[in-house]
Short mmCIF file of C-alpha atoms in Angstrom, two decimals:
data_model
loop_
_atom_site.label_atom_id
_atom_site.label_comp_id
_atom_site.label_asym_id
_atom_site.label_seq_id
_atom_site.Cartn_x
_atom_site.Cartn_y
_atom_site.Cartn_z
CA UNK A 1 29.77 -26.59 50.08
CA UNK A 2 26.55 -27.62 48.46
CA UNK A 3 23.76 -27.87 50.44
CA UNK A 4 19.68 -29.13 50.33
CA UNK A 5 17.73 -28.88 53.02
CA UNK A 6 13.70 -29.54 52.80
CA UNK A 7 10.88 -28.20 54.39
CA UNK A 8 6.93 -28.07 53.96
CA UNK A 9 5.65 -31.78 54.88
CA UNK A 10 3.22 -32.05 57.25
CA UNK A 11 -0.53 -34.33 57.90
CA UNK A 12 -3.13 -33.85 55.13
CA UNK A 13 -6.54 -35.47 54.62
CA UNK A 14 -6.29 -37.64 51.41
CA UNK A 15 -7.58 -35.44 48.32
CA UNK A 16 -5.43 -32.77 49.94
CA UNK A 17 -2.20 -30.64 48.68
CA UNK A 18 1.07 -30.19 49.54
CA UNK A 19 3.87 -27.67 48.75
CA UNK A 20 7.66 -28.92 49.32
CA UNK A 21 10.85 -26.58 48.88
CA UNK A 22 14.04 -27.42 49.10
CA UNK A 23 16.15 -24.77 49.75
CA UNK A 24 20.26 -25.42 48.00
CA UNK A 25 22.92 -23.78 48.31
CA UNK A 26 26.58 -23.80 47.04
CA UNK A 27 25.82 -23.55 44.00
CA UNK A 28 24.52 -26.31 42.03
CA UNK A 29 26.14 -27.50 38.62
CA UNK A 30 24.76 -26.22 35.53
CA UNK A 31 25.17 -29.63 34.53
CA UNK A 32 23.66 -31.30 37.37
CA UNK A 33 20.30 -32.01 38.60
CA UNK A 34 17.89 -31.53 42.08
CA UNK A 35 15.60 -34.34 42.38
CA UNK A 36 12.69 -35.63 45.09
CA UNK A 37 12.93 -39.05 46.45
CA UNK A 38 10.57 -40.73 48.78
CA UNK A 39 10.86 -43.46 51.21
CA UNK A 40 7.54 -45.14 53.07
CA UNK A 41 7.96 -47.21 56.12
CA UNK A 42 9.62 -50.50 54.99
CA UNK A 43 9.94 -49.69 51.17
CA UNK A 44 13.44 -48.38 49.09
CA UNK A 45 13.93 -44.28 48.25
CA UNK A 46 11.48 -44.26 45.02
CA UNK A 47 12.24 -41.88 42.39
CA UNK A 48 9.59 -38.74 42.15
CA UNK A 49 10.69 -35.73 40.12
CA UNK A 50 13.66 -34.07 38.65
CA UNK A 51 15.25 -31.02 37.18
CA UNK A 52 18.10 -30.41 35.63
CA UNK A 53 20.04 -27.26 36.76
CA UNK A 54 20.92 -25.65 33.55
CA UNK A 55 17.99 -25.97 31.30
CA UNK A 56 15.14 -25.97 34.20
CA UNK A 57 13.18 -28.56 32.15
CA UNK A 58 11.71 -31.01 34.84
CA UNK A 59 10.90 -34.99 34.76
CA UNK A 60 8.53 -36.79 36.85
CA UNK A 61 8.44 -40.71 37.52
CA UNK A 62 5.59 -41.37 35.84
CA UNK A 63 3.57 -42.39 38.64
CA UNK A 64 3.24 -39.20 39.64
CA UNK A 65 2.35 -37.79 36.15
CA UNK A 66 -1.10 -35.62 36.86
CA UNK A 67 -1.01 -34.98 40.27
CA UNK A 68 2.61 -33.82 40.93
CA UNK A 69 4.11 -30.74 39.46
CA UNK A 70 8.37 -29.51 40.20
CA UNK A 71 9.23 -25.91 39.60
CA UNK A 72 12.00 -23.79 40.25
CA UNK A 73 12.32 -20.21 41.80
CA UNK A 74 15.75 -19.03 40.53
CA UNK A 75 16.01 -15.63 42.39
CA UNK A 76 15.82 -18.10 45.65
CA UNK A 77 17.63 -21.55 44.42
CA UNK A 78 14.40 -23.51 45.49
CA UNK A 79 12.92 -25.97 43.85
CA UNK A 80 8.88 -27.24 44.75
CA UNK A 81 7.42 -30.18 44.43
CA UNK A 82 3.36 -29.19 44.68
CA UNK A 83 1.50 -32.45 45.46
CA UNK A 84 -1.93 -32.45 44.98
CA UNK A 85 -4.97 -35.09 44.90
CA UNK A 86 -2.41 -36.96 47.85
CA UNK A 87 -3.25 -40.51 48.41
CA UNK A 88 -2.62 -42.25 51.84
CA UNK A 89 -0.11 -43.99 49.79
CA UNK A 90 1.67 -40.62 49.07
CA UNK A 91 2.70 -41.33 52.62
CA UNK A 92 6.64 -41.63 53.09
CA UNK A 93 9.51 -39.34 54.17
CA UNK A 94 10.29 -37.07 50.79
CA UNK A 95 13.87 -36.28 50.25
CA UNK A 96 15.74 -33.75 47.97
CA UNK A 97 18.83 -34.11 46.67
CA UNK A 98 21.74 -33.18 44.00
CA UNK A 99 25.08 -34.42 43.01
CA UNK A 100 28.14 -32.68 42.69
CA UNK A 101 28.93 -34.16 38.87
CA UNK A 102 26.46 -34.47 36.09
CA UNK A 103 23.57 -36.03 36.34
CA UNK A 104 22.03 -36.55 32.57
CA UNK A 105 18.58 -36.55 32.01
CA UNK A 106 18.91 -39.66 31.08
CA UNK A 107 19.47 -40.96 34.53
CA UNK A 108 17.79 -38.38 36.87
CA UNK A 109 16.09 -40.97 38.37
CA UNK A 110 19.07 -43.07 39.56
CA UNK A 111 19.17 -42.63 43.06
CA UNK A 112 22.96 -43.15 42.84
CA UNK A 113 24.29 -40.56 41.19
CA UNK A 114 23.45 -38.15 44.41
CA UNK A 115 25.78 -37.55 46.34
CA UNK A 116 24.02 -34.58 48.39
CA UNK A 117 21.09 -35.22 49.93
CA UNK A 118 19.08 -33.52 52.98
CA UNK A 119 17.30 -34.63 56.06
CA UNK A 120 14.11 -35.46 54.68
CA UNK A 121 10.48 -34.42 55.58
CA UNK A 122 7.53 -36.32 56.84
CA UNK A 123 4.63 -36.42 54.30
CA UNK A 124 1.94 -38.16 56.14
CA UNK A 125 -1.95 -38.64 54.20
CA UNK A 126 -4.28 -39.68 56.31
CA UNK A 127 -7.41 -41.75 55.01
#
């Protein structure tokens, strides 16, 4: 059974950084993709950062270009999402999540086509 499950959010002055995992198991496609999704208070889950399992090349919404970064440890099937230069906007709940069928490059931003997703964790930048 495939599984994501977050960790690493916490309260960080703005200009700050941030490290997120997310920890899957299961095994993950070759032909899928892990992505980050955010959610602030009041707002819909907004695309951050993808990769896709088999090649490892990542894609970030371009809103984050510059001050987000997603890399991969593949001894420990964790993916980061290193946040740095955080904004109180940055503020939201982050989530990670996969799908169980491929997910094309294309369309790693399509919140849609995951079916797996974890619990979340609280990113909070305080101004």
């Amino acid at each position: 059974q495939v599984q994501v499950v977050e960790s690493g959010g916490g309260l960080v002055q703005a200009g700050g950084s941030l490290r997120l995992s997310c920890a899957t198991s299961g095994g993950i496609l070759s032909s899928s993709a892990v992505a980050w999704f955010r959610q602030a208070p009041g707002k819909s889950r907004q695309y951050v950062a993808a990769i896709s399992w088999g090649s490892g090349n990542t894609y970030l919404a371009d809103s984050m270009e510059g001050r987000f970064t997603m890399s991969r440890d593949n001894a420990k099937n964790t993916v980061y999402l290193q946040m740095n230069r955080l904004k109180p906007e940055d503020t939201a709940v982050y989530y990670c999540a996969t799908s169980t069928s491929p997910v094309s490059r294309l369309v790693v931003g399509d919140r849609r086509l995951y079916n797996i997703w974890g619990q979340g964790t609280q990113v909070t930048v305080s101004s």
